[in-house]
Short mmCIF file of C-alpha atoms and ligand atoms in Angstrom, two decimals:
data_model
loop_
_atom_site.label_atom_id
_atom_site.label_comp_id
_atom_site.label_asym_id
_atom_site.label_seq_id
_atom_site.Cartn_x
_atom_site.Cartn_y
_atom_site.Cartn_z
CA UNK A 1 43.05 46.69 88.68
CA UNK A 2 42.20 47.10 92.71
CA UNK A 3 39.17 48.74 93.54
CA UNK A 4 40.67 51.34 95.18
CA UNK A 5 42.44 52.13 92.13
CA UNK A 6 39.75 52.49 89.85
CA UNK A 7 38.22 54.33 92.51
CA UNK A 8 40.47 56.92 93.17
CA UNK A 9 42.81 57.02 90.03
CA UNK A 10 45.87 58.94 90.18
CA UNK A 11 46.87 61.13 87.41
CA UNK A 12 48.98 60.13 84.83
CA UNK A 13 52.24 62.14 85.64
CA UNK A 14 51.78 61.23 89.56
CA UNK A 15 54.39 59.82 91.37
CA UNK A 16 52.63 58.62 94.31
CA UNK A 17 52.23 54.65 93.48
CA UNK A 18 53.83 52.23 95.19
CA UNK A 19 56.14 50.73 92.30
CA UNK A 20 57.18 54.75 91.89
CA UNK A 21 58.39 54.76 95.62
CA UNK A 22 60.42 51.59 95.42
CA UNK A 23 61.48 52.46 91.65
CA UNK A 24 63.41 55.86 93.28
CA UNK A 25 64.54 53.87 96.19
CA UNK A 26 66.19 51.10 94.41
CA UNK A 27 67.83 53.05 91.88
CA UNK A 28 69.34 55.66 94.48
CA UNK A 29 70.65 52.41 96.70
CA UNK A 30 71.98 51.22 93.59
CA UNK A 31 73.93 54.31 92.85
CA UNK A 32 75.44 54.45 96.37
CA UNK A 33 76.16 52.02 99.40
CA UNK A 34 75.36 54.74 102.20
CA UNK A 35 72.46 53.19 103.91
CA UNK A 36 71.20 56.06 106.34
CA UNK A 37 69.56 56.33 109.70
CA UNK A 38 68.90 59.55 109.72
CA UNK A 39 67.11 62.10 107.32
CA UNK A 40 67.79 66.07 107.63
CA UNK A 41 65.16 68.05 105.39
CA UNK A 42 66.87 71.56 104.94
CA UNK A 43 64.60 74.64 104.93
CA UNK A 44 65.16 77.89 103.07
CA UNK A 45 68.82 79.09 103.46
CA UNK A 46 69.72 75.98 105.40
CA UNK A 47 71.01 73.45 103.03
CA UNK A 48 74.39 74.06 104.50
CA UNK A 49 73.66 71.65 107.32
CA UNK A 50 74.97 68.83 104.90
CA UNK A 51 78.65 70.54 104.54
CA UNK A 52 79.72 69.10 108.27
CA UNK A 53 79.00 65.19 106.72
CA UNK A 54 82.04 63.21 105.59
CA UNK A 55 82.17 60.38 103.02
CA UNK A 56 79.74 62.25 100.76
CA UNK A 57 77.89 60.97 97.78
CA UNK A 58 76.01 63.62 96.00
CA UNK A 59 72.84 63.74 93.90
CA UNK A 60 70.51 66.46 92.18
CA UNK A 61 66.75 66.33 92.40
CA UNK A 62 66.94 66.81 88.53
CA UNK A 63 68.92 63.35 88.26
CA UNK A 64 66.81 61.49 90.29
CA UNK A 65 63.96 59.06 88.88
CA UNK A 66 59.88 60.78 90.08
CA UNK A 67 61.83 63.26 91.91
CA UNK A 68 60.53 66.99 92.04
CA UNK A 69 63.28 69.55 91.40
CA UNK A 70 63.29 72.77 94.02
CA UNK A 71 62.44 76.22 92.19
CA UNK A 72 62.74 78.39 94.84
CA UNK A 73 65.66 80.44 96.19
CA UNK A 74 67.88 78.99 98.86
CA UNK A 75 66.95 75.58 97.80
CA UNK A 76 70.29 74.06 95.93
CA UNK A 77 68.29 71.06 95.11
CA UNK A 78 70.68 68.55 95.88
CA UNK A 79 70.20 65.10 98.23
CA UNK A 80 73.58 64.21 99.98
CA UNK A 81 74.57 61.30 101.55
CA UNK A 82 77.08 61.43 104.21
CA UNK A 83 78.36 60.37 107.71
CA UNK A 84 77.88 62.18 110.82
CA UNK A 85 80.55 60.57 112.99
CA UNK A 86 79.45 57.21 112.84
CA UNK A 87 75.88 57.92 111.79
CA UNK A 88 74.91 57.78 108.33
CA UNK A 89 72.81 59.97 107.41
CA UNK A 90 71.05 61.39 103.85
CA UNK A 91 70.34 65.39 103.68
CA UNK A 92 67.86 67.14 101.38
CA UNK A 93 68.96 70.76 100.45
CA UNK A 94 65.87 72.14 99.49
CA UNK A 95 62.57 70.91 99.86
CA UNK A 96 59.11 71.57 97.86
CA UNK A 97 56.14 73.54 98.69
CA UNK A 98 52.70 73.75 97.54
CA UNK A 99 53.02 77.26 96.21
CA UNK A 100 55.76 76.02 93.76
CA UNK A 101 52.30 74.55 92.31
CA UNK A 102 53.53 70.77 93.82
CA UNK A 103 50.87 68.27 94.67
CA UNK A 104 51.29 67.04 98.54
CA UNK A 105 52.32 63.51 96.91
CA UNK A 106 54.97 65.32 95.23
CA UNK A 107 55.90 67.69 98.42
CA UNK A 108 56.14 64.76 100.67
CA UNK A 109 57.58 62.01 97.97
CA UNK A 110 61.37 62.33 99.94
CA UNK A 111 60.11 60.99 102.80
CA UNK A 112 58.41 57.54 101.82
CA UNK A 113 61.79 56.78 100.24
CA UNK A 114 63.63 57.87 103.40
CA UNK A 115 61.32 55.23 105.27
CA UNK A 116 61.71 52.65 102.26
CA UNK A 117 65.69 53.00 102.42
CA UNK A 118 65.54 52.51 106.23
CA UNK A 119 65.70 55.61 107.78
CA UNK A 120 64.23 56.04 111.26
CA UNK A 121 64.50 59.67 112.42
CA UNK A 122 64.01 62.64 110.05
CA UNK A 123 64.70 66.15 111.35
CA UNK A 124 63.04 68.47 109.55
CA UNK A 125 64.09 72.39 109.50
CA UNK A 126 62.69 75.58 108.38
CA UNK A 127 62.34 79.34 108.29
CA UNK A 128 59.52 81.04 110.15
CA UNK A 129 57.95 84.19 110.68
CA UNK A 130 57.52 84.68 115.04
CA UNK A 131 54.25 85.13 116.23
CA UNK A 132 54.85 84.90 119.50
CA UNK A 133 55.67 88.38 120.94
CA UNK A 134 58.45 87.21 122.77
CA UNK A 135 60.38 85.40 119.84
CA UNK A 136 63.13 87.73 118.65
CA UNK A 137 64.35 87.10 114.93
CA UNK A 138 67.18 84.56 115.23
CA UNK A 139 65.73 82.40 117.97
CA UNK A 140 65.64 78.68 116.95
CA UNK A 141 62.19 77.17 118.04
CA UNK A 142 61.94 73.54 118.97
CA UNK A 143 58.51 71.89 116.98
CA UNK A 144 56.39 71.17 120.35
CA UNK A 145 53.30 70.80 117.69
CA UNK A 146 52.02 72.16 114.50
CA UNK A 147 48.64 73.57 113.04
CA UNK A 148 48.07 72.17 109.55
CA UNK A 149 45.83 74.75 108.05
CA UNK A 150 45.66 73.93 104.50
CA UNK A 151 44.93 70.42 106.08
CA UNK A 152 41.59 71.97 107.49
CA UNK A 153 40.90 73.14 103.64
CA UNK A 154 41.14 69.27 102.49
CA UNK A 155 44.95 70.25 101.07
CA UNK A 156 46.29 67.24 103.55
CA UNK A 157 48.98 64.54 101.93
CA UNK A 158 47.06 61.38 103.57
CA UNK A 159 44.01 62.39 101.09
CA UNK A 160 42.81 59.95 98.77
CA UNK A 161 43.39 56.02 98.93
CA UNK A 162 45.50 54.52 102.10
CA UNK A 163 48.11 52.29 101.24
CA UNK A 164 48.52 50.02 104.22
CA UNK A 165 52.05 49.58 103.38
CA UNK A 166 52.80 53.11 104.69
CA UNK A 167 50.89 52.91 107.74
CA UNK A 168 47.27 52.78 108.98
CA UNK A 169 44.34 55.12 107.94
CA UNK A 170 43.30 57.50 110.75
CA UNK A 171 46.89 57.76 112.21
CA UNK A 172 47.34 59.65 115.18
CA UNK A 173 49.06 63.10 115.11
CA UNK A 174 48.80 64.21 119.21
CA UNK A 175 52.62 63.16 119.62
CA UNK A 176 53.90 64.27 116.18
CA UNK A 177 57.14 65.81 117.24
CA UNK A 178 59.06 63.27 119.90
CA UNK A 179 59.25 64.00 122.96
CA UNK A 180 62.25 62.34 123.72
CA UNK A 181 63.80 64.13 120.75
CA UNK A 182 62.89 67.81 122.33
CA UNK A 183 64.17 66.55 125.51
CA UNK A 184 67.82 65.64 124.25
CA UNK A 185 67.53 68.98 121.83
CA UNK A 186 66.55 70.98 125.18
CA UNK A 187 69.63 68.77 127.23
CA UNK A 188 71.89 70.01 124.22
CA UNK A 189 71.33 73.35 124.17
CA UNK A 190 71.95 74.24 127.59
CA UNK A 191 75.11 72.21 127.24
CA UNK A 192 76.38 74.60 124.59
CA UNK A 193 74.81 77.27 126.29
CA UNK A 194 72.44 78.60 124.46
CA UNK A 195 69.26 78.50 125.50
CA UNK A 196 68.77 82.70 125.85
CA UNK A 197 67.58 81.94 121.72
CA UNK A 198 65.71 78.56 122.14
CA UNK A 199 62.23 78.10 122.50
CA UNK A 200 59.78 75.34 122.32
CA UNK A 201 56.46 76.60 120.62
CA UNK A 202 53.66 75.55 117.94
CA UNK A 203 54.35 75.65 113.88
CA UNK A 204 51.43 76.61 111.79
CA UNK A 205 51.57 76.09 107.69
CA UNK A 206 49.76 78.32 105.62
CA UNK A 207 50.01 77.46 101.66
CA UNK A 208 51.59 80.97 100.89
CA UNK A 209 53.49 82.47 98.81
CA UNK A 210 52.52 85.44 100.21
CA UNK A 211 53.52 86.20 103.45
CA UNK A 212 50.54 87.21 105.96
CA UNK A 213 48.17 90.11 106.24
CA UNK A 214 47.97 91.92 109.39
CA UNK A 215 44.26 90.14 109.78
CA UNK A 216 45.81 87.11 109.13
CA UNK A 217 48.74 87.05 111.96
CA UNK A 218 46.01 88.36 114.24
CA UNK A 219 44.31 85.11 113.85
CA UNK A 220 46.96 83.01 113.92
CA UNK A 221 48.14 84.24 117.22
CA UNK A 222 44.93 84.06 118.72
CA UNK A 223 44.54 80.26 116.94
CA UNK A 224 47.37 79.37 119.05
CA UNK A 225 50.76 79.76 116.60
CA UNK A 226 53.88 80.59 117.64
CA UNK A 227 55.16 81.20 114.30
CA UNK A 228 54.06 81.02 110.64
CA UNK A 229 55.81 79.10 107.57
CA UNK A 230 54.82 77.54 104.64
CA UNK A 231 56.21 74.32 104.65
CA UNK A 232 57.34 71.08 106.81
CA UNK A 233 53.69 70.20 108.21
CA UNK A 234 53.48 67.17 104.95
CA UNK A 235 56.31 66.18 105.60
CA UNK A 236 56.18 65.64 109.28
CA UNK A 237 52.45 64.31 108.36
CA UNK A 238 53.59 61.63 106.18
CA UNK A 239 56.96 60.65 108.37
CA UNK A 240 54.63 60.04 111.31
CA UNK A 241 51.98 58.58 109.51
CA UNK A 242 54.63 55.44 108.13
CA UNK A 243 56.20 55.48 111.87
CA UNK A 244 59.02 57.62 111.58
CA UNK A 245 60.16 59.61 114.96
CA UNK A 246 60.42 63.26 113.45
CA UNK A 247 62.62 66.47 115.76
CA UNK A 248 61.18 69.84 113.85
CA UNK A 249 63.29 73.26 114.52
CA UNK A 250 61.97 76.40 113.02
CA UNK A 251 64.62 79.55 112.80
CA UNK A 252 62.81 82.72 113.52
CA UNK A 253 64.01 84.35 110.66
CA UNK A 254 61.33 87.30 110.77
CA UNK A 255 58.70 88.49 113.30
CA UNK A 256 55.23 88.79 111.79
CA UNK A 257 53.49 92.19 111.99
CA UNK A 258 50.54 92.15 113.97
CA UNK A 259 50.52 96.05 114.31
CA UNK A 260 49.30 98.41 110.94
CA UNK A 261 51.63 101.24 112.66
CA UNK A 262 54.63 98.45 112.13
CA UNK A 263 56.45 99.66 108.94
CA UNK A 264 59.08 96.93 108.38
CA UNK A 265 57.96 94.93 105.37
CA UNK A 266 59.48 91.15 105.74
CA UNK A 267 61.06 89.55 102.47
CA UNK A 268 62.83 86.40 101.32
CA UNK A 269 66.34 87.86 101.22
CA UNK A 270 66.24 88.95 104.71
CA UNK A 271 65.07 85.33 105.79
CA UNK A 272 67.74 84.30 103.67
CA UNK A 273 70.16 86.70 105.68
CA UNK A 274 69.35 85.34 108.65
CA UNK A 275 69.22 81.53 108.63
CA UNK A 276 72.95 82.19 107.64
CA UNK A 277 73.71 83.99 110.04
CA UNK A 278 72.24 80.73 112.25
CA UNK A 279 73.91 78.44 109.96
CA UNK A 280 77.17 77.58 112.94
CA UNK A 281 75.32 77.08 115.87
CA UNK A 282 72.46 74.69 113.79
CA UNK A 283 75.05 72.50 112.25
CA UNK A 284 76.60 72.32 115.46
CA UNK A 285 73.23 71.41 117.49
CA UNK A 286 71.93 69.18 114.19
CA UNK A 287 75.50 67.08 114.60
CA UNK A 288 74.86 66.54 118.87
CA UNK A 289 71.52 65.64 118.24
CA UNK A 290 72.34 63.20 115.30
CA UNK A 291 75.27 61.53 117.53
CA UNK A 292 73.37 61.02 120.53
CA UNK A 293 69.83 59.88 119.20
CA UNK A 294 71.85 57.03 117.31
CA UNK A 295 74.31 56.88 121.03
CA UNK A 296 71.03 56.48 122.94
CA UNK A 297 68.71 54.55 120.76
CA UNK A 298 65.76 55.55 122.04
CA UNK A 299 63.00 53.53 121.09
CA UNK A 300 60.21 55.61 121.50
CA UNK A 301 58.27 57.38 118.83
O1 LIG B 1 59.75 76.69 105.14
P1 LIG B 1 61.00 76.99 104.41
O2 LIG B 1 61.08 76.34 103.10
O3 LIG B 1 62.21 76.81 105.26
O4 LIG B 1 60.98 78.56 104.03
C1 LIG B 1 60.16 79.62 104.46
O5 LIG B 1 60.74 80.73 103.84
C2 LIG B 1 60.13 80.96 102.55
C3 LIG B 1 59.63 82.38 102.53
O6 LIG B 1 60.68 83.27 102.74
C4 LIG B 1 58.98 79.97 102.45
O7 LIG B 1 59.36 78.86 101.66
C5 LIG B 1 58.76 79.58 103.87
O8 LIG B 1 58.13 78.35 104.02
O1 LIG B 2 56.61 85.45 108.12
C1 LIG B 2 56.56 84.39 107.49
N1 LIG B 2 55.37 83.88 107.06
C2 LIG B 2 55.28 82.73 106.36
N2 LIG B 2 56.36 82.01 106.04
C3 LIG B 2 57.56 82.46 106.42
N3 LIG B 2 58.78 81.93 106.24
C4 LIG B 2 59.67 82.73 106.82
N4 LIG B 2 59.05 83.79 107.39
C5 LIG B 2 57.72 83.63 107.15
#
């Protein structure tokens, strides 16, 4: 046994060794011959971001060797395979969450075999509560950066032994969210004219399940968030950390009280509500950015 193994060992039941990782990754590349470029993690009431692909091969969570199954509404629980013009390209419907009682290992176990099967961009999305008192509910907010609170409590997915494989130890996390990505989602959006309801602004994860107190949002705001979810920051954690060039956009599905005279009480069905109602115009932006990234190749990270 490795030192580092009898040093830190893993549960039982965890999924997180390396043999796990390549165990899911062979046996889904064994069950089809897409080979994709390009990974789309679907937030709450988003999943139908995977009906524009052609050519599509199917799988649910529940089928799928070490692979967690989504409990939450909104979150079909299904990984597709498919083209996006000539870009092939794998979609999760329905990611995990530390309030579902995941471990981060488990929350973030997608995206190691995304980078084992040879992936190279992920584009993460996700509902949020606005912050920022200028964010209406609808607006779709480029990831400029993110604040990874539970991270600050020790609740972080790079935690425990490094495996070099994935990438280096203390990786860097100032230039999480490509720039060139945001710049080519920005270029994009004024093309199709829309950028009246797109803004660039900072993420922060909380653990939830409960959506904020007053005191809460209060703090956030003044921390520095432009909205408020509880998801996507392991994920983009662990794509960066193994090299992966990561595009984040957050629908505003909700804006956050920060007033105790504000009676509106926010709730999953109406986040739900909306990110359908955004459902068109993302698949349409998530399909230009796909196309072009591959079109341009851009090489930075
Ligand atoms: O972040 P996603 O999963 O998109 O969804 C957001 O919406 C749900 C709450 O309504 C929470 O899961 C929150 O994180
Ligand atoms: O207001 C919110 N807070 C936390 N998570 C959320 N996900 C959607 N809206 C919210």
């Amino acid at each position: 046994m490795d030192p580092l193994t009898r040093l830190y060992p893993l549960p039982e039941s965890s999924c997180c060794s390396f043999e796990n990782y390549n165990l899911t990754t062979e046996w889904l590349l064994n069950q089809t011959n897409h080979r994709p470029k390009v990974a789309v993690i679907c937030g709450s009431g988003l999943g139908l971001l995977a009906d524009v692909a052609t050519d599509k091969k199917i799988f649910r969570y529940q089928d799928i060797p070490n692979f967690p199954v989504s409990t939450v509404a909104g979150h079909e629980g299904c990984l597709v395979f498919g083209m996006i013009e000539d870009t092939p390209c794998v979609f999760m419907q329905g990611h995990f969450h530390l309030y579902e009682g995941y471990s981060l290992c488990q929350v973030t176990f997608p995206v190691r075999i995304f980078k084992l099967m040879g992936v190279e961009t992920v584009l993460v999305t996700n509902a949020s509560g606005g912050i920022c008192p200028d964010f209406k509910v609808g607006d779709i907010m480029i990831m400029k950066d993110h604040i990874n609170l539970p991270g600050f409590a020790g609740q972080h997915p790079l935690c425990g032994p490094n495996d070099e494989r994935f990438g280096i130890r203390f990786p860097c996390m100032s230039d999480a969210y490509s720039k060139d990505l945001r710049r080519l989602t920005l270029d994009i959006v004024s093309e199709l004219g829309c950028s009246n309801y797109v803004r660039e602004g900072v993420y922060c994860m909380v653990s939830g399940p409960n959506f904020e107190t007053i005191a809460e949002a209060r703090m956030l705001r003044i921390l520095g968030c432009d909205s408020v979810g509880m998801s996507t920051v392991p994920e983009v954690t662990v794509a960066k950390h193994c090299g992966l060039r990561v595009l984040g956009l957050s629908l505003i599905t909700n804006k956050v009280s920060l007033d105790y005279s504000r009676e509106e009480k926010v709730n999953h069905e109406e986040v739900l509500e909306i990110s359908k109602m955004r459902t068109e115009v993302l698949q349409k932006l998530a399909t230009m950015i796909i196309t072009r990234c591959q079109q341009q190749s851009i090489n930075t990270h």
